[in-house]
Amino acid sequence: MSTNIRYESILESISGGFFAMNSSYVITYWNKAAEAGTGMSSADVLGHHVFEVFPNARGALLGEKYRLAMETRTYQSFETAYRDDRFEKWYDVRIYPAEEGLSVFFQDITEKKRDQRQKEIMVEISRAINGAKNVDDLCQRSAEVLAAFEEIPPHLVCIYLYDPRTNELRLVAPASLDIDFPAELVHQAVAADAPTCAARAAYTKEPVVSGSIEEGTVGRLLQGELGGLNLHSVIAVPLLVQQELHGVIEVVTIKDRAFARENLEILSVVANDIAIGLSRKRLMNDLRMKNLELESQTEKTLEASDTLKKFLAMFSHELRSPLNSIIGFSELLTADMQDMPAERMQEFMNNIQTSGRHLQQILNDILDLSKIEAGQLDLHIASYPSAYFEETVSRVLAASLTAKNIRCTWNLDPELDELVVDQTRFKQILINLVSNAIKFSRDGGEVIIASHRVGNDMVFSVQDFGVGIRPEEIAGLFRPFRQAESGKGRNKEGIGLGLAITKKLVELHGGTIWVESEWEKGTTFSFKIPLIVDATSERIMQAGMLLDALKRENWRKEGGEKPLALIIEDSPQAGELLTLYIESAGYRVEIARNGADALDMAKRLHPHVITLDLILPGKDGWQVMKELKRHPLCKHIPIIIVSIIDEKNLGFSLGAVEYFVKPVNREDLVRALDRVHMLPSRDEKKPSVLVIDDDRAATDLVQVILENEGYKVLTAHDGADGIGMAVREHPDVVLLDLLMPEMSGFAVAQQLRQIPATRAIPIIVLTSMEVDDEVQAQLGNTVAGLMSKARFTKKDLLREITNIENARWP
């Protein structure tokens, strides 16, 4: 046997691949192991340049090693990978210089490398899961690990989370790509006939491999970029824990669909770990939320128990004192009435009467507070002269003022000559604050009641120069059954409900109350309410605009055409009288005698203002008003109701800007016509705010404040509705309470951050919950602002929203 034959026999018997090339890099020998390891026969490669056989080696480390060994005649060895659309192989390559060229031995170490890389990726995935702060972060970190493993850009790995409520997949990763994903890719309906691999994998709960890149998320969006990466197929793997779907991983790969099995095997193992991590993270988040809610509920229960104990102790004492007086003096009268002097009898009767009134006041306070807390106290809004309240409060408290020789000074702003409030409740606010100031004033002192206007609000203050309140006592001053310790020695009456009720009544008027005090120098209680109070959950009007006593020259250009008023009135005499009034105010006038003509003329003429009688032939005024407010051409026209029907609240709730009961006063009507043109234009898009709070009184208050400032306000009274509304309406800002039934504010904030469509919406927390360091840590960076319900003011709320607006739209 010749030497060549013997060497060839040896080379053919070895397990590793061997080939030889000449000095021109042309392959001259190719053994059977090389054929088996590469799938290429000797006939395919002999006589071909090495870079023709292995095009991926050109410009790569392998090609550089070939050249280095050939030129320096030195031994080279290293490990290398070969990838194409058919397979991925790893080799241990050893290059030996030979007389006529190079001899190359290579051993297939693919299985070893695959096991090693699988262990490495599992370690990295584990780190990503354990280091993630939340579910979003977990998905994004996992996507980066997978992209590194597949050696593709990070944004070519997509991870979806499954929402069982909507049966949709929501795109979570990639999160940092500067591209607006279409809604149909961000939210994919899970269905058997879905156009994407991810949605079909979610439906079947089985992996899906497609040879069409367009069936993948990034394939549909980034076709141009993918063309240069030589990618051939899409793999979608569901994230399952005990057949419960949590999401889907989607990866694009260079492998042809028929050769993607190995990638699928590794992705399936990785998907299992990610799914378990997601499940655990969600459970931990839910547990943390529940713990926070439980702690909050426990604190509220303990506080309620403490409040109840204090209430029972104080209530029993306050009831016992007047009852003892009533029973004691009545017994004396019953036993000795015949022999008792008239003066003595009168004294006993006065004591009984005083004790009875005191007892009545206690019961009234408790009933008022319970009504307010239950949302059953309705306001009856009307216009009253401010002098009425000055006279009434002074008369009611005259005895208290005289007893301590207190001087009561009223400094009311002349501009606020009419107050649009609930007469009884506004009087109660003033009486509570003034009587409180009298109690804590020194004998011979002074109490000052003042008012002034700030924008569209009325601000009232009650100042005394008495004992004052220590700073540490101010925070709990408006809580039920609380009294300042510093004042108990001077004020032994009351059960601590006056200020709590006052605060609630101010808030029902859409306002806020606050206190400023300096120990031993006096105290000032101030409150602010809108010029026009919203007494229902519907907007009555733009608050304060109807009280702007500005001249018509401010809205009508000199020499311009007179504005048009449409009078809807069936009575000729009433119509003639209104015509005289309105023409004297500088208007042109058209008259409609019935509802049908009124609607037609309003649409055709588009008047500047409409006066409406409610009793009309055919179609009544209520129906006319509803149709006007629904029609796009007419819904912004100010409507002034002039009718014998007194249903002001209903009229305002349907959109009237003023309401007069016949007979109407000329001056009042002209002033109303002047003022309607101060209403802001509604053609411009208003910034929108979504308020999510189960406390309807709180949402109504915020709605009044913000709508008066020109914001569009959306309201939701539970977390699930709030999330749905945020996805549908995409508001500019979300105001969120933390303590809500069923779904807490923490959970709402987390879900809004997980949904791509709502992720960028700023969230301001407005809550009665005490927000400590732990709660702030739990909220993390999910919220843009934080305010306490107990202390926030309209100014605070508007400042928070304005700060966000300035940051987003400089």
PDB file of C-alpha atoms in Angstrom, residues 81 245 250 297 317 338 403 453 477 520 528 705:
ATOM      1  CA  ALA A  81     -19.645  29.086  14.521  1.00  0.00           C
ATOM      2  CA  LEU A 245     -51.672  32.090  29.408  1.00  0.00           C
ATOM      3  CA  GLU A 250     -41.991  36.579  19.364  1.00  0.00           C
ATOM      4  CA  GLN A 297     -58.104  49.302  56.110  1.00  0.00           C
ATOM      5  CA  HIS A 317     -71.292  63.734  78.441  1.00  0.00           C
ATOM      6  CA  GLN A 338     -97.629  76.612  93.089  1.00  0.00           C
ATOM      7  CA  ALA A 403     -72.107  88.174  76.740  1.00  0.00           C
ATOM      8  CA  ARG A 453     -63.174  88.105  44.927  1.00  0.00           C
ATOM      9  CA  LEU A 477     -58.832  70.384  63.362  1.00  0.00           C
ATOM     10  CA  GLU A 520     -51.729  83.467  71.759  1.00  0.00           C
ATOM     11  CA  LYS A 528     -63.177  79.745  48.987  1.00  0.00           C
ATOM     12  CA  ILE A 705     -62.802  73.093  39.875  1.00  0.00           C
TER      13      ILE A 705
END
